[in-house]
């Protein structure tokens, strides 16, 4: 038996994504090549405040909506 865990499936903006078990929200964003400083995240229907990102761990079937923050006028 090996110690490598099977990846889990989550949905990001309606698209299935795989990530390692234990992946936190910031790790997932980086994996998806998104800048965590420039996005807002809805996690399973709830806005996740940035202070909770490091403790938000992805679980199979989670649904995320990620919106890029764009500056300008």
Tab-separated table of N, CA and C in Angstrom, residues 2-54:
chain	number	residue	atom	x	y	z
A	2	UNK	N	0.620	2.177	-0.905
A	2	UNK	CA	1.432	3.395	-0.897
A	2	UNK	C	0.717	4.488	-0.118
A	3	UNK	N	1.462	5.518	0.224
A	3	UNK	CA	0.927	6.593	1.058
A	3	UNK	C	0.369	7.756	0.251
A	4	UNK	N	0.333	7.626	-1.076
A	4	UNK	CA	-0.169	8.711	-1.908
A	4	UNK	C	-1.688	8.642	-1.941
A	5	UNK	N	-2.327	9.726	-1.552
A	5	UNK	CA	-3.784	9.787	-1.529
A	5	UNK	C	-4.316	10.073	-2.920
A	6	UNK	N	-5.499	9.560	-3.181
A	6	UNK	CA	-6.176	9.863	-4.436
A	6	UNK	C	-6.601	11.323	-4.420
A	7	UNK	N	-6.551	11.994	-5.570
A	7	UNK	CA	-7.029	13.381	-5.613
A	7	UNK	C	-8.540	13.430	-5.402
A	8	UNK	N	-9.011	14.591	-4.994
A	8	UNK	CA	-10.447	14.786	-4.819
A	8	UNK	C	-10.960	15.705	-5.921
A	9	UNK	N	-12.261	15.614	-6.190
A	9	UNK	CA	-12.879	16.429	-7.236
A	9	UNK	C	-13.687	17.551	-6.601
A	10	UNK	N	-13.435	18.762	-7.057
A	10	UNK	CA	-14.210	19.935	-6.653
A	10	UNK	C	-14.665	20.634	-7.934
A	11	UNK	N	-15.568	21.574	-7.798
A	11	UNK	CA	-16.047	22.319	-8.958
A	11	UNK	C	-15.713	23.796	-8.762
A	12	UNK	N	-15.022	24.379	-9.738
A	12	UNK	CA	-14.632	25.783	-9.673
A	12	UNK	C	-15.241	26.499	-10.874
A	13	UNK	N	-16.119	27.455	-10.592
A	13	UNK	CA	-16.815	28.198	-11.650
A	13	UNK	C	-17.471	27.252	-12.653
A	14	UNK	N	-18.047	26.160	-12.120
A	14	UNK	CA	-18.770	25.208	-12.950
A	14	UNK	C	-17.918	24.176	-13.652
A	15	UNK	N	-16.602	24.224	-13.460
A	15	UNK	CA	-15.693	23.293	-14.127
A	15	UNK	C	-15.093	22.327	-13.110
A	16	UNK	N	-15.170	21.019	-13.367
A	16	UNK	CA	-14.551	20.059	-12.443
A	16	UNK	C	-13.032	20.244	-12.394
A	17	UNK	N	-12.486	20.168	-11.190
A	17	UNK	CA	-11.041	20.278	-10.973
A	17	UNK	C	-10.631	19.196	-9.988
A	18	UNK	N	-9.421	18.694	-10.131
A	18	UNK	CA	-8.867	17.748	-9.174
A	18	UNK	C	-7.811	18.448	-8.336
A	19	UNK	N	-7.749	18.081	-7.065
A	19	UNK	CA	-6.701	18.607	-6.192
A	19	UNK	C	-6.359	17.538	-5.164
A	20	UNK	N	-5.164	17.605	-4.602
A	20	UNK	CA	-4.779	16.641	-3.575
A	20	UNK	C	-5.643	16.795	-2.323
A	21	UNK	N	-5.872	15.684	-1.621
A	21	UNK	CA	-6.575	15.767	-0.345
A	21	UNK	C	-5.801	16.686	0.584
A	22	UNK	N	-6.515	17.467	1.381
A	22	UNK	CA	-5.877	18.381	2.318
A	22	UNK	C	-5.545	19.739	1.730
A	23	UNK	N	-5.926	19.978	0.466
A	23	UNK	CA	-5.635	21.256	-0.183
A	23	UNK	C	-6.446	22.379	0.455
A	24	UNK	N	-5.769	23.462	0.826
A	24	UNK	CA	-6.470	24.625	1.371
A	24	UNK	C	-6.923	25.526	0.226
A	25	UNK	N	-7.798	26.458	0.547
A	25	UNK	CA	-8.306	27.379	-0.468
A	25	UNK	C	-7.180	28.141	-1.176
A	26	UNK	N	-6.221	28.759	-0.454
A	26	UNK	CA	-5.139	29.457	-1.163
A	26	UNK	C	-4.312	28.521	-2.052
A	27	UNK	N	-4.079	27.297	-1.600
A	27	UNK	CA	-3.319	26.345	-2.408
A	27	UNK	C	-4.058	26.021	-3.703
A	28	UNK	N	-5.384	25.859	-3.624
A	28	UNK	CA	-6.172	25.575	-4.822
A	28	UNK	C	-6.109	26.742	-5.799
A	29	UNK	N	-6.235	27.953	-5.288
A	29	UNK	CA	-6.181	29.125	-6.162
A	29	UNK	C	-4.843	29.204	-6.889
A	30	UNK	N	-3.761	28.949	-6.170
A	30	UNK	CA	-2.434	28.969	-6.785
A	30	UNK	C	-2.312	27.850	-7.820
A	31	UNK	N	-2.837	26.662	-7.490
A	31	UNK	CA	-2.827	25.541	-8.438
A	31	UNK	C	-3.542	25.930	-9.732
A	32	UNK	N	-4.597	26.739	-9.616
A	32	UNK	CA	-5.380	27.168	-10.778
A	32	UNK	C	-4.811	28.434	-11.428
A	33	UNK	N	-3.625	28.832	-10.973
A	33	UNK	CA	-2.923	30.008	-11.497
A	33	UNK	C	-3.721	31.295	-11.308
A	34	UNK	N	-4.395	31.387	-10.169
A	34	UNK	CA	-5.121	32.604	-9.794
A	34	UNK	C	-4.345	33.279	-8.671
A	35	UNK	N	-4.318	34.597	-8.681
A	35	UNK	CA	-3.634	35.350	-7.634
A	35	UNK	C	-4.598	35.506	-6.457
A	36	UNK	N	-4.329	34.838	-5.323
A	36	UNK	CA	-5.246	34.916	-4.182
A	36	UNK	C	-5.507	36.343	-3.696
A	37	UNK	N	-4.611	37.273	-3.990
A	37	UNK	CA	-4.809	38.660	-3.553
A	37	UNK	C	-5.856	39.380	-4.382
A	38	UNK	N	-6.203	38.821	-5.554
A	38	UNK	CA	-7.065	39.537	-6.489
A	38	UNK	C	-8.387	38.828	-6.771
A	39	UNK	N	-8.833	37.970	-5.845
A	39	UNK	CA	-10.092	37.266	-6.068
A	39	UNK	C	-10.976	37.309	-4.824
A	40	UNK	N	-12.268	37.111	-5.058
A	40	UNK	CA	-13.242	36.875	-3.990
A	40	UNK	C	-13.776	35.467	-4.224
A	41	UNK	N	-14.087	34.747	-3.137
A	41	UNK	CA	-14.473	33.346	-3.271
A	41	UNK	C	-15.781	33.057	-2.542
A	42	UNK	N	-16.674	32.376	-3.276
A	42	UNK	CA	-17.887	31.809	-2.685
A	42	UNK	C	-17.643	30.306	-2.593
A	43	UNK	N	-17.795	29.761	-1.391
A	43	UNK	CA	-17.502	28.351	-1.123
A	43	UNK	C	-18.784	27.675	-0.664
A	44	UNK	N	-19.300	26.779	-1.489
A	44	UNK	CA	-20.559	26.087	-1.189
A	44	UNK	C	-21.674	27.069	-0.841
A	45	UNK	N	-21.758	28.155	-1.613
A	45	UNK	CA	-22.846	29.111	-1.469
A	45	UNK	C	-22.623	30.219	-0.460
A	46	UNK	N	-21.473	30.232	0.202
A	46	UNK	CA	-21.182	31.255	1.211
A	46	UNK	C	-19.891	31.984	0.861
A	47	UNK	N	-19.897	33.310	1.004
A	47	UNK	CA	-18.666	34.076	0.816
A	47	UNK	C	-17.698	33.704	1.940
A	48	UNK	N	-16.459	33.419	1.575
A	48	UNK	CA	-15.441	33.077	2.576
A	48	UNK	C	-14.561	34.298	2.785
A	49	UNK	N	-14.557	34.812	4.012
A	49	UNK	CA	-13.696	35.945	4.338
A	49	UNK	C	-12.245	35.478	4.358
A	50	UNK	N	-11.375	36.329	3.882
A	50	UNK	CA	-9.961	36.007	3.718
A	50	UNK	C	-9.320	35.444	4.993
A	51	UNK	N	-9.754	35.881	6.148
A	51	UNK	CA	-9.157	35.409	7.398
A	51	UNK	C	-9.373	33.909	7.610
A	52	UNK	N	-10.341	33.313	6.897
A	52	UNK	CA	-10.631	31.888	7.051
A	52	UNK	C	-10.073	31.032	5.914
A	53	UNK	N	-9.431	31.650	4.938
A	53	UNK	CA	-8.952	30.899	3.776
A	53	UNK	C	-7.976	29.790	4.153
A	54	UNK	N	-7.017	30.077	5.030
A	54	UNK	CA	-5.988	29.085	5.362
A	54	UNK	C	-6.551	27.862	6.077
